[in-house]
Amino acid sequence: MKSVLILNGPNLNLLGTRQPEVYGSETLAMVEERCRSHGETLGLAVTCVQSNHEGVLLDQIHAAKGRHHGIVLNAGAYTHTSVALMDAIYSVEIPTVEVHLSNIHSRESFRHTSYISRAAIGQICGFGSFGYLMALEALKQRFSGSEPE
Ligand code: CA2
């Protein structure tokens, strides 16, 4: 069975507490449960981790090598700043789908840049928590070798 790491970055532990108009009203625990359940229907083992610390996120990406076949990453605000996370994704060579709850391209200009995108196989943004499920579908396609070129 293929295994997928869902990795959430800074402040995403606060989901459901503020700014529901931007990030939705579900808590992170609810989103993670939906991901595990959708993973089951796709035949994927899903592991969820959240951290507010860049170094912990880096360690999680490094540790994914040999353990997980794919990564779904919402790096939060580190998306727009972290060359280190980009390098980590490149280095482990694990297909990584970048996810954002909000449409980062329709927001402030500093959110338009993503270092993660350079290393990710694709980006999904603007669909709320459904984006994580879309990312699992994309990885499933990738694993079965039928993804478009
Ligand atoms: O849209 C996304 O998923 C983001 O990655 C969320 C980050 C933001 O910095 C990125 O530009 C886009 C922020 C997550 C903060 O989440 C909160 C949720 C509820 C209450 C407070 C913060």
PDB file of C-alpha atoms and ligand atoms in Angstrom, residues 10-19 22-23 74-80 99-104 107 110-111 132, ligand 1:
ATOM      1  CA  PRO A  10       2.647  27.265  10.834  1.00  0.00           C
ATOM      2  CA  ASN A  11      -0.666  28.451  12.250  1.00  0.00           C
ATOM      3  CA  LEU A  12      -2.681  25.736  10.541  1.00  0.00           C
ATOM      4  CA  ASN A  13      -3.335  24.289  14.012  1.00  0.00           C
ATOM      5  CA  LEU A  14      -5.574  27.359  14.427  1.00  0.00           C
ATOM      6  CA  LEU A  15      -7.936  26.350  11.624  1.00  0.00           C
ATOM      7  CA  GLY A  16     -11.573  26.758  12.536  1.00  0.00           C
ATOM      8  CA  THR A  17     -10.884  29.355  15.219  1.00  0.00           C
ATOM      9  CA  ARG A  18     -10.607  32.564  13.149  1.00  0.00           C
ATOM     10  CA  GLN A  19     -10.979  33.883   9.588  1.00  0.00           C
ATOM     11  CA  VAL A  22     -10.624  32.785   4.227  1.00  0.00           C
ATOM     12  CA  TYR A  23      -9.762  29.358   5.627  1.00  0.00           C
ATOM     13  CA  ASN A  74       0.668  23.152   3.035  1.00  0.00           C
ATOM     14  CA  ALA A  75       3.716  25.026   4.273  1.00  0.00           C
ATOM     15  CA  GLY A  76       1.613  28.005   5.411  1.00  0.00           C
ATOM     16  CA  ALA A  77       3.560  31.262   5.399  1.00  0.00           C
ATOM     17  CA  TYR A  78       6.862  29.372   4.916  1.00  0.00           C
ATOM     18  CA  THR A  79       5.617  28.792   1.359  1.00  0.00           C
ATOM     19  CA  HIS A  80       6.602  32.365   0.558  1.00  0.00           C
ATOM     20  CA  VAL A  99      -1.895  22.735  -1.213  1.00  0.00           C
ATOM     21  CA  HIS A 100      -3.366  26.001   0.038  1.00  0.00           C
ATOM     22  CA  LEU A 101      -6.828  26.496   1.426  1.00  0.00           C
ATOM     23  CA  SER A 102      -7.075  30.006   0.023  1.00  0.00           C
ATOM     24  CA  ASN A 103      -6.316  31.216  -3.485  1.00  0.00           C
ATOM     25  CA  ILE A 104      -2.886  32.683  -2.772  1.00  0.00           C
ATOM     26  CA  ARG A 107      -4.461  37.725  -2.197  1.00  0.00           C
ATOM     27  CA  PHE A 110       3.721  38.624  -1.083  1.00  0.00           C
ATOM     28  CA  ARG A 111       1.601  35.443  -1.201  1.00  0.00           C
ATOM     29  CA  TYR A 132      -6.176  18.090   0.279  1.00  0.00           C
TER      30      TYR A 132
HETATM   31  O1  CA2 B   1      -4.212  29.330   2.174  1.00  0.00           O
HETATM   32  C1  CA2 B   1      -3.398  28.638   2.804  1.00  0.00           C
HETATM   33  O2  CA2 B   1      -3.579  27.442   3.041  1.00  0.00           O
HETATM   34  C2  CA2 B   1      -2.131  29.290   3.390  1.00  0.00           C
HETATM   35  O3  CA2 B   1      -1.061  28.359   3.265  1.00  0.00           O
HETATM   36  C3  CA2 B   1      -2.439  29.583   4.837  1.00  0.00           C
HETATM   37  C4  CA2 B   1      -1.336  30.370   5.554  1.00  0.00           C
HETATM   38  C5  CA2 B   1      -0.934  31.595   4.742  1.00  0.00           C
HETATM   39  O4  CA2 B   1       0.169  32.229   5.359  1.00  0.00           O
HETATM   40  C6  CA2 B   1      -0.578  31.234   3.304  1.00  0.00           C
HETATM   41  O5  CA2 B   1      -0.278  32.438   2.606  1.00  0.00           O
HETATM   42  C7  CA2 B   1      -1.746  30.549   2.622  1.00  0.00           C
HETATM   43  C8  CA2 B   1      -1.806  30.854   6.933  1.00  0.00           C
HETATM   44  C9  CA2 B   1      -2.438  29.818   7.775  1.00  0.00           C
HETATM   45  C10 CA2 B   1      -3.087  30.508   8.965  1.00  0.00           C
HETATM   46  O6  CA2 B   1      -4.216  29.749   9.304  1.00  0.00           O
HETATM   47  C11 CA2 B   1      -5.068  30.284  10.234  1.00  0.00           C
HETATM   48  C12 CA2 B   1      -6.299  29.713  10.287  1.00  0.00           C
HETATM   49  C13 CA2 B   1      -7.221  30.189  11.174  1.00  0.00           C
HETATM   50  C14 CA2 B   1      -6.897  31.226  12.031  1.00  0.00           C
HETATM   51  C15 CA2 B   1      -5.662  31.793  11.954  1.00  0.00           C
HETATM   52  C16 CA2 B   1      -4.720  31.317  11.077  1.00  0.00           C
END
